[in-house]
Amino acid sequence: MRRFRGEAENKVDGKGRVSIPAPFRRVLEEGDPDWSDGFNPNFVLVYGRRNNKCLEGYSLKSMNDVDDLVSRLPRYSKEREILERFLNSQSIYAQVDENGRIVLPPKLRQIAKITSKAMFVGMGEKFQIWEPDSYQKDMKLMEQRLSENNLEEEIYSLLDDREKTLKRYEES
Amino acid sequence: MRRFRGEAENKVDGKGRVSIPAPFRRVLEEGDPDWSDGFNPNFVLVYGRRNNKCLEGYSLKSMNDVDDLVSRLPRYSKEREILERFLNSQSIYAQVDENGRIVLPPKLRQIAKITSKAMFVGMGEKFQIWEPDSYQKDMKLMEQRLSENNLEEEIYSLLDDREKTLKRYEES
DNA sequence: TTGATTTCCATATTTTCCCATGCTATACCT
DNA sequence: AGGTATAGCATGGGAAAATATGGAAATCAA
């Protein structure tokens, strides 16, 4: 399965329309069970998470997986109601149009403070949509935290010892 | 199958009429076996749930699913009697009209304390109708519970570590 | 009859759809 | 290699359709 990679800054017009970066569209197409050549993929936009600082896009497939997990919990259980509330009320379907664009509803633009430009950020199984300045700030913050605490080395070591770590997790 | 997603606040007029959010109508149409293009879907409104704080709308299909689950419970068991009582006596059929609206009978409006506005909340296989202020309060409560029970982590792992979470569920 | 409910019509606003334009990268041809 | 068609991409604008909402007429019920 293809992954969301890279960054792209696109314009948002008065109607709230933005182009989805073409490479992201390819991933969305692959992740929409109903998609076929010549048509446009649907996907899910999640808002209200991550402290309302950005929006997140998930392919239908990965969202379906999540929904399946939740629907295995007992119907009407507290836990399920809470999860359902957050996953379903704070997300909408979005459909890519003929020109590769989506419309960001006013509410979502407001939540992420998006006005005339939107930064698309690949995150592997999902992508994020940021107001460009907010994104820069967030990126700076991350870098700062990394270097201040000398975490850089530690984080990358997670990658190197992946299999060992995995085993450790499984054993526990 | 499409799911109920997102939130929308609509006006309720003196006669109790409210617009069903268009995206929700699409789900109801899909979930009504008798629906065909150009017609209006029927569905079910349940009003005895969640301590009478909101109403719940089910597509005909998802209501059937619920009924099937109930009928699998032991006949005359306490649980089955309770569920049957609530789901059957505390619910009505509702029919979307030509303009995409339904009429909320006075009784139901009173139960959910709905007067001039109604908040529609997507919950996956069902949706809820709240008095907007009550909904805000309930949402705050849920957020609190999220952080208290460390469900926040759960949500992130649902969204991000799908495979690991899947394994955990399968094992349990 | 009279109050309530349903059906029908009207409309402002939003959203969707369709077409057009530069621009860029790629394919193709000689 | 050089030049030229071709297709895809990001963007803009206007026409058309859909949405949310209000109100009037018609129907029903007590």
Short mmCIF file of C-alpha atoms (C1' of nucleotides) in Angstrom, two decimals:
data_model
loop_
_atom_site.label_atom_id
_atom_site.label_comp_id
_atom_site.label_asym_id
_atom_site.label_seq_id
_atom_site.Cartn_x
_atom_site.Cartn_y
_atom_site.Cartn_z
CA MET A 1 0.00 0.00 0.00
CA ARG A 2 1.29 3.42 -1.02
CA ARG A 3 1.89 6.00 1.70
CA PHE A 4 1.40 9.75 1.98
CA ARG A 5 4.81 11.39 1.53
CA GLY A 6 6.10 14.93 1.11
CA GLU A 7 4.76 18.45 1.55
CA ALA A 8 2.84 20.77 -0.78
CA GLU A 9 1.44 24.27 -0.29
CA ASN A 10 -1.70 24.98 -2.34
CA LYS A 11 -4.04 27.93 -2.65
CA VAL A 12 -7.48 28.01 -1.05
CA ASP A 13 -9.99 30.08 -3.04
CA GLY A 14 -13.01 32.02 -1.85
CA LYS A 15 -15.23 28.98 -2.06
CA GLY A 16 -12.87 26.97 0.09
CA ARG A 17 -11.59 24.86 -2.79
CA VAL A 18 -8.08 23.36 -2.63
CA SER A 19 -6.20 21.02 -4.90
CA ILE A 20 -5.18 17.76 -3.27
CA PRO A 21 -1.53 17.16 -4.25
CA ALA A 22 -1.52 14.68 -7.11
CA PRO A 23 0.65 12.10 -5.32
CA PHE A 24 -1.78 12.11 -2.39
CA ARG A 25 -4.63 11.51 -4.81
CA ARG A 26 -2.95 8.33 -5.98
CA VAL A 27 -2.89 7.05 -2.40
CA LEU A 28 -6.51 7.98 -1.84
CA GLU A 29 -7.55 6.19 -5.01
CA GLU A 30 -5.77 3.08 -3.85
CA GLY A 31 -7.50 3.37 -0.49
CA ASP A 32 -11.05 3.72 -1.82
CA PRO A 33 -12.61 0.29 -2.38
CA ASP A 34 -15.16 1.74 -4.80
CA TRP A 35 -12.68 3.71 -6.87
CA SER A 36 -12.00 2.78 -10.45
CA ASP A 37 -10.02 4.46 -13.21
CA GLY A 38 -11.61 7.65 -14.46
CA PHE A 39 -13.49 8.28 -11.22
CA ASN A 40 -12.65 10.34 -8.17
CA PRO A 41 -11.82 8.90 -4.76
CA ASN A 42 -13.70 9.65 -1.56
CA PHE A 43 -12.00 9.83 1.79
CA VAL A 44 -12.50 11.03 5.37
CA LEU A 45 -11.41 14.32 6.91
CA VAL A 46 -10.99 14.29 10.68
CA TYR A 47 -11.11 17.54 12.60
CA GLY A 48 -11.14 18.33 16.29
CA ARG A 49 -8.14 16.12 17.03
CA ARG A 50 -4.56 17.12 17.69
CA ASN A 51 -5.69 20.21 19.64
CA ASN A 52 -7.55 21.62 16.66
CA LYS A 53 -4.34 22.68 15.00
CA CYS A 54 -4.75 20.84 11.73
CA LEU A 55 -7.06 18.55 9.79
CA GLU A 56 -6.26 14.94 9.02
CA GLY A 57 -7.15 12.95 5.92
CA TYR A 58 -7.62 9.18 6.01
CA SER A 59 -8.35 6.83 3.17
CA LEU A 60 -11.66 4.99 3.33
CA LYS A 61 -9.85 1.72 3.88
CA SER A 62 -8.00 2.83 6.96
CA MET A 63 -11.09 4.53 8.34
CA ASN A 64 -13.12 1.38 7.75
CA ASP A 65 -10.58 -0.62 9.72
CA VAL A 66 -11.01 1.77 12.62
CA ASP A 67 -14.80 1.59 12.41
CA ASP A 68 -14.66 -2.20 12.41
CA LEU A 69 -12.58 -2.20 15.56
CA VAL A 70 -15.04 0.06 17.32
CA SER A 71 -18.06 -1.96 16.23
CA ARG A 72 -16.58 -5.00 17.94
CA LEU A 73 -17.10 -3.32 21.28
CA PRO A 74 -20.44 -4.05 22.98
CA ARG A 75 -23.22 -1.94 21.49
CA TYR A 76 -24.36 0.79 23.91
CA SER A 77 -21.28 0.32 26.09
CA LYS A 78 -19.84 3.54 27.50
CA GLU A 79 -16.51 2.98 25.84
CA ARG A 80 -18.02 2.42 22.44
CA GLU A 81 -20.27 5.45 22.71
CA ILE A 82 -17.31 7.67 23.56
CA LEU A 83 -15.18 6.37 20.73
CA GLU A 84 -18.06 6.57 18.28
CA ARG A 85 -18.80 10.11 19.33
CA PHE A 86 -15.28 11.29 18.65
CA LEU A 87 -14.54 9.33 15.53
CA ASN A 88 -17.84 10.05 13.83
CA SER A 89 -18.90 13.48 15.01
CA GLN A 90 -15.49 15.03 14.40
CA SER A 91 -15.10 13.84 10.83
CA ILE A 92 -16.74 14.22 7.45
CA TYR A 93 -16.63 12.52 4.09
CA ALA A 94 -14.79 14.47 1.43
CA GLN A 95 -14.90 13.79 -2.26
CA VAL A 96 -12.25 14.75 -4.73
CA ASP A 97 -13.81 16.57 -7.70
CA GLU A 98 -13.11 16.35 -11.43
CA ASN A 99 -10.20 18.77 -11.10
CA GLY A 100 -8.56 17.05 -8.15
CA ARG A 101 -9.91 19.49 -5.58
CA ILE A 102 -11.97 19.25 -2.40
CA VAL A 103 -14.03 21.89 -0.65
CA LEU A 104 -13.05 22.67 2.92
CA PRO A 105 -16.28 23.68 4.69
CA PRO A 106 -16.07 27.02 6.57
CA LYS A 107 -16.18 25.27 9.92
CA LEU A 108 -13.11 23.19 9.21
CA ARG A 109 -11.21 26.13 7.78
CA GLN A 110 -11.97 28.03 10.93
CA ILE A 111 -10.83 25.21 13.20
CA ALA A 112 -7.44 25.00 11.49
CA LYS A 113 -7.26 28.77 10.91
CA ILE A 114 -6.89 28.18 7.19
CA THR A 115 -7.61 31.18 4.98
CA SER A 116 -5.85 31.55 1.64
CA LYS A 117 -3.28 28.76 1.70
CA ALA A 118 -3.09 25.20 2.93
CA MET A 119 -0.04 23.04 3.60
CA PHE A 120 -0.45 19.36 2.87
CA VAL A 121 1.85 17.12 4.89
CA GLY A 122 2.36 13.43 4.24
CA MET A 123 2.21 11.28 7.38
CA GLY A 124 2.32 7.77 6.01
CA GLU A 125 -1.12 6.28 6.55
CA LYS A 126 -2.70 9.70 6.78
CA PHE A 127 -1.99 13.27 5.77
CA GLN A 128 -2.43 16.57 7.54
CA ILE A 129 -3.70 19.93 6.31
CA TRP A 130 -2.18 22.96 8.07
CA GLU A 131 -2.32 26.70 7.88
CA PRO A 132 1.24 27.21 6.52
CA ASP A 133 2.50 29.45 9.32
CA SER A 134 1.10 27.16 12.01
CA TYR A 135 2.88 24.30 10.34
CA GLN A 136 6.22 26.10 10.31
CA LYS A 137 5.82 26.89 13.99
CA ASP A 138 4.92 23.33 14.82
CA MET A 139 7.88 22.06 12.86
CA LYS A 140 10.25 24.46 14.66
CA LEU A 141 8.85 23.36 17.98
CA MET A 142 9.50 19.75 17.16
CA GLU A 143 13.04 20.39 16.06
CA GLN A 144 13.68 22.40 19.17
CA ARG A 145 12.43 19.66 21.45
CA LEU A 146 14.50 17.14 19.63
CA SER A 147 17.76 19.00 19.91
CA GLU A 148 17.25 20.39 23.41
CA ASN A 149 16.85 17.00 24.96
CA ASN A 150 19.23 15.25 22.65
CA LEU A 151 16.40 13.00 21.67
CA GLU A 152 17.43 12.81 18.06
CA GLU A 153 19.74 9.91 18.59
CA GLU A 154 17.30 8.07 20.80
CA ILE A 155 14.46 8.42 18.33
CA TYR A 156 16.44 7.15 15.42
CA SER A 157 17.69 4.27 17.48
CA LEU A 158 14.09 3.20 17.77
CA LEU A 159 14.23 2.64 14.05
CA ASP A 160 17.42 0.63 14.12
CA ASP A 161 16.36 -1.75 16.84
CA ARG A 162 12.95 -2.15 15.44
CA GLU A 163 12.82 -5.91 15.40
CA LYS A 164 14.30 -6.28 18.80
CA THR A 165 11.84 -3.71 20.14
CA LEU A 166 8.95 -5.40 18.43
CA LYS A 167 9.81 -8.71 20.02
CA ARG A 168 10.08 -7.06 23.40
CA TYR A 169 6.60 -5.60 22.96
CA GLU A 170 5.14 -8.89 21.91
CA GLU A 171 6.63 -10.78 24.80
CA SER A 172 5.28 -8.38 27.36
CA MET B 1 -22.09 1.30 3.62
CA ARG B 2 -21.82 5.01 4.30
CA ARG B 3 -21.89 6.20 7.89
CA PHE B 4 -23.31 9.20 9.70
CA ARG B 5 -20.44 11.67 10.10
CA GLY B 6 -20.09 15.26 11.26
CA GLU B 7 -22.21 17.80 13.08
CA ALA B 8 -24.81 20.32 11.88
CA GLU B 9 -26.99 22.82 13.72
CA ASN B 10 -30.36 23.51 12.06
CA LYS B 11 -33.34 25.66 12.95
CA VAL B 12 -36.58 24.26 14.30
CA ASP B 13 -39.64 26.31 13.35
CA GLY B 14 -42.92 26.78 15.20
CA LYS B 15 -44.40 23.68 13.66
CA GLY B 16 -41.47 21.55 14.77
CA ARG B 17 -40.01 21.22 11.30
CA VAL B 18 -36.22 20.67 10.91
CA SER B 19 -34.00 20.00 7.94
CA ILE B 20 -32.12 16.74 8.10
CA PRO B 21 -28.52 17.55 7.09
CA ALA B 22 -28.09 16.59 3.45
CA PRO B 23 -25.21 14.15 4.08
CA PHE B 24 -27.35 12.32 6.63
CA ARG B 25 -30.15 12.08 4.08
CA ARG B 26 -27.79 10.26 1.73
CA VAL B 27 -27.11 7.66 4.43
CA LEU B 28 -30.81 7.27 5.19
CA GLU B 29 -31.56 6.77 1.51
CA GLU B 30 -28.91 4.10 1.27
CA GLY B 31 -30.32 2.43 4.37
CA ASP B 32 -33.94 2.30 3.20
CA PRO B 33 -34.54 -0.85 1.15
CA ASP B 34 -37.60 0.69 -0.51
CA TRP B 35 -35.98 3.97 -1.42
CA SER B 36 -35.38 4.90 -5.02
CA ASP B 37 -34.16 8.05 -6.71
CA GLY B 38 -36.61 10.93 -6.52
CA PHE B 39 -38.34 9.60 -3.40
CA ASN B 40 -37.85 10.31 0.28
CA PRO B 41 -36.40 7.82 2.75
CA ASN B 42 -38.13 6.55 5.87
CA PHE B 43 -36.25 5.90 9.06
CA VAL B 44 -36.69 5.34 12.80
CA LEU B 45 -36.49 7.86 15.63
CA VAL B 46 -35.76 6.47 19.09
CA TYR B 47 -36.43 8.76 22.01
CA GLY B 48 -35.95 6.72 25.15
CA ARG B 49 -32.19 6.40 25.09
CA ARG B 50 -29.35 8.21 26.84
CA ASN B 51 -31.45 9.37 29.81
CA ASN B 52 -33.79 11.20 27.48
CA LYS B 53 -31.15 13.75 26.67
CA CYS B 54 -31.29 13.35 22.93
CA LEU B 55 -33.12 11.57 20.14
CA GLU B 56 -31.53 8.95 17.96
CA GLY B 57 -32.12 8.28 14.28
CA TYR B 58 -31.52 4.89 12.68
CA SER B 59 -31.76 3.95 9.06
CA LEU B 60 -34.23 1.12 8.48
CA LYS B 61 -31.35 -1.23 7.76
CA SER B 62 -29.37 -0.47 10.89
CA MET B 63 -32.55 -0.68 12.98
CA ASN B 64 -33.10 -4.14 11.56
CA ASP B 65 -29.57 -5.07 12.59
CA VAL B 66 -30.32 -3.94 16.12
CA ASP B 67 -33.60 -5.87 16.17
CA ASP B 68 -31.82 -8.99 14.99
CA LEU B 69 -29.30 -8.71 17.79
CA VAL B 70 -32.07 -8.36 20.33
CA SER B 71 -33.94 -11.37 19.02
CA ARG B 72 -30.86 -13.45 19.56
CA LEU B 73 -31.05 -12.88 23.28
CA PRO B 74 -32.86 -15.55 25.32
CA ARG B 75 -36.62 -15.11 25.02
CA TYR B 76 -38.10 -13.59 28.21
CA SER B 77 -34.67 -12.73 29.57
CA LYS B 78 -34.62 -9.47 31.51
CA GLU B 79 -32.16 -7.90 29.10
CA ARG B 80 -34.22 -8.76 26.09
CA GLU B 81 -37.41 -7.43 27.65
CA ILE B 82 -35.73 -4.15 28.53
CA LEU B 83 -34.24 -3.68 25.12
CA GLU B 84 -37.46 -4.60 23.37
CA ARG B 85 -39.40 -2.20 25.55
CA PHE B 86 -37.08 0.69 24.84
CA LEU B 87 -36.41 0.10 21.22
CA ASN B 88 -40.01 -0.60 20.28
CA SER B 89 -42.21 1.47 22.54
CA GLN B 90 -39.93 4.49 22.61
CA SER B 91 -39.53 4.87 18.88
CA ILE B 92 -41.47 6.01 15.86
CA TYR B 93 -41.15 5.88 12.11
CA ALA B 94 -40.28 9.21 10.55
CA GLN B 95 -40.46 10.20 6.93
CA VAL B 96 -38.33 12.83 5.28
CA ASP B 97 -40.50 15.26 3.32
CA GLU B 98 -40.07 16.81 -0.12
CA ASN B 99 -37.82 19.55 1.25
CA GLY B 100 -35.57 17.27 3.27
CA ARG B 101 -37.29 18.01 6.56
CA ILE B 102 -39.01 16.01 9.27
CA VAL B 103 -41.52 17.13 11.87
CA LEU B 104 -40.49 16.55 15.46
CA PRO B 105 -43.69 15.87 17.41
CA PRO B 106 -44.11 18.08 20.52
CA LYS B 107 -43.54 15.12 22.80
CA LEU B 108 -40.14 14.37 21.34
CA ARG B 109 -39.13 18.02 21.36
CA GLN B 110 -40.09 18.19 25.00
CA ILE B 111 -38.11 15.08 25.90
CA ALA B 112 -34.92 16.43 24.39
CA LYS B 113 -35.69 20.03 25.45
CA ILE B 114 -35.46 21.13 21.85
CA THR B 115 -37.00 24.51 21.09
CA SER B 116 -35.62 26.67 18.31
CA LYS B 117 -32.47 24.81 17.26
CA ALA B 118 -31.38 21.22 16.87
CA MET B 119 -27.88 19.82 16.68
CA PHE B 120 -27.46 16.77 14.47
CA VAL B 121 -24.53 14.57 15.44
CA GLY B 122 -23.16 11.71 13.37
CA MET B 123 -22.57 8.49 15.33
CA GLY B 124 -21.69 6.03 12.61
CA GLU B 125 -24.62 3.67 12.26
CA LYS B 126 -26.97 6.14 13.88
CA PHE B 127 -27.24 9.87 14.51
CA GLN B 128 -28.33 11.93 17.47
CA ILE B 129 -30.46 15.06 17.72
CA TRP B 130 -29.60 17.36 20.62
CA GLU B 131 -30.61 20.69 22.00
CA PRO B 132 -27.39 22.56 21.11
CA ASP B 133 -26.46 23.67 24.64
CA SER B 134 -27.07 20.20 26.05
CA TYR B 135 -24.82 18.83 23.35
CA GLN B 136 -22.00 21.21 24.22
CA LYS B 137 -22.24 20.15 27.83
CA ASP B 138 -22.28 16.48 26.94
CA MET B 139 -19.28 16.93 24.69
CA LYS B 140 -17.34 18.58 27.51
CA LEU B 141 -18.24 15.64 29.73
CA MET B 142 -17.03 13.19 27.13
CA GLU B 143 -13.75 15.02 26.72
CA GLN B 144 -13.30 14.81 30.46
CA ARG B 145 -13.97 11.09 30.43
CA LEU B 146 -11.60 10.69 27.56
CA SER B 147 -8.69 12.09 29.48
CA GLU B 148 -9.67 10.43 32.78
CA ASN B 149 -9.91 6.94 31.35
CA ASN B 150 -6.90 7.33 29.11
CA LEU B 151 -9.14 6.64 26.16
CA GLU B 152 -7.34 9.39 24.32
CA GLU B 153 -4.48 7.01 23.85
CA GLU B 154 -6.94 4.42 22.69
CA ILE B 155 -8.22 6.72 19.96
CA TYR B 156 -4.76 7.53 18.75
CA SER B 157 -3.83 3.90 18.66
CA LEU B 158 -7.00 3.16 16.75
CA LEU B 159 -6.13 5.78 14.20
CA ASP B 160 -2.41 5.26 14.03
CA ASP B 161 -1.42 1.75 15.10
CA ARG B 162 -4.16 -0.11 13.43
CA GLU B 163 -2.36 -3.37 13.10
CA LYS B 164 -1.11 -3.53 16.63
CA THR B 165 -4.57 -2.68 17.94
CA LEU B 166 -6.14 -5.30 15.70
CA LYS B 167 -3.90 -7.94 17.17
CA ARG B 168 -4.80 -6.88 20.68
CA TYR B 169 -8.50 -7.13 19.92
CA GLU B 170 -8.14 -10.50 18.31
CA GLU B 171 -6.27 -11.88 21.26
CA SER B 172 -8.83 -10.70 23.76
"C1'" DT C 1 -65.61 25.40 13.46
"C1'" DT C 2 -61.23 25.80 14.82
"C1'" DG C 3 -56.85 24.35 15.90
"C1'" DA C 4 -53.44 21.35 14.21
"C1'" DT C 5 -51.12 19.01 10.69
"C1'" DT C 6 -49.77 18.23 6.05
"C1'" DT C 7 -48.90 19.67 1.40
"C1'" DC C 8 -47.36 22.92 -1.70
"C1'" DC C 9 -44.89 26.98 -3.25
"C1'" DA C 10 -41.19 30.69 -2.77
"C1'" DT C 11 -36.40 32.22 -2.08
"C1'" DA C 12 -31.77 33.44 -0.43
"C1'" DT C 13 -27.68 31.26 0.10
"C1'" DT C 14 -24.53 27.57 -0.48
"C1'" DT C 15 -22.63 24.00 -2.97
"C1'" DT C 16 -21.78 21.54 -7.15
"C1'" DC C 17 -20.80 21.22 -11.85
"C1'" DC C 18 -18.75 22.51 -16.05
"C1'" DC C 19 -15.61 24.95 -18.92
"C1'" DA C 20 -11.27 27.70 -19.57
"C1'" DT C 21 -6.31 28.93 -18.78
"C1'" DG C 22 -1.49 28.90 -18.00
"C1'" DC C 23 2.31 25.76 -16.72
"C1'" DT C 24 5.05 21.65 -16.37
"C1'" DA C 25 6.53 17.25 -17.17
"C1'" DT C 26 6.50 13.51 -20.25
"C1'" DA C 27 6.17 11.05 -24.59
"C1'" DC C 28 6.99 10.95 -29.31
"C1'" DC C 29 8.92 11.74 -33.81
"C1'" DT C 30 12.31 12.73 -37.25
"C1'" DA D 1 19.25 15.93 -29.80
"C1'" DG D 2 15.94 19.09 -30.69
"C1'" DG D 3 11.57 20.30 -31.31
"C1'" DT D 4 6.72 19.32 -30.88
"C1'" DA D 5 2.51 17.18 -29.52
"C1'" DT D 6 0.13 15.32 -25.32
"C1'" DA D 7 -1.40 14.79 -21.00
"C1'" DG D 8 -1.81 16.10 -16.29
"C1'" DC D 9 -1.73 19.60 -12.79
"C1'" DA D 10 -3.06 23.83 -10.08
"C1'" DT D 11 -6.17 27.48 -10.44
"C1'" DG D 12 -10.08 30.76 -11.79
"C1'" DG D 13 -14.93 32.00 -13.03
"C1'" DG D 14 -19.76 31.46 -14.17
"C1'" DA D 15 -24.00 28.61 -14.67
"C1'" DA D 16 -26.82 25.32 -12.62
"C1'" DA D 17 -28.51 22.60 -8.93
"C1'" DA D 18 -29.22 21.66 -4.10
"C1'" DT D 19 -29.89 23.14 0.56
"C1'" DA D 20 -32.03 25.30 4.49
"C1'" DT D 21 -35.77 27.96 5.66
"C1'" DG D 22 -40.15 30.73 5.60
"C1'" DG D 23 -44.94 31.13 4.65
"C1'" DA D 24 -49.64 30.16 2.41
"C1'" DA D 25 -53.12 27.04 1.07
"C1'" DA D 26 -55.33 22.59 1.72
"C1'" DT D 27 -56.58 18.83 4.55
"C1'" DC D 28 -57.67 16.54 8.78
"C1'" DA D 29 -59.45 15.84 13.47
"C1'" DA D 30 -61.94 16.89 17.58
#
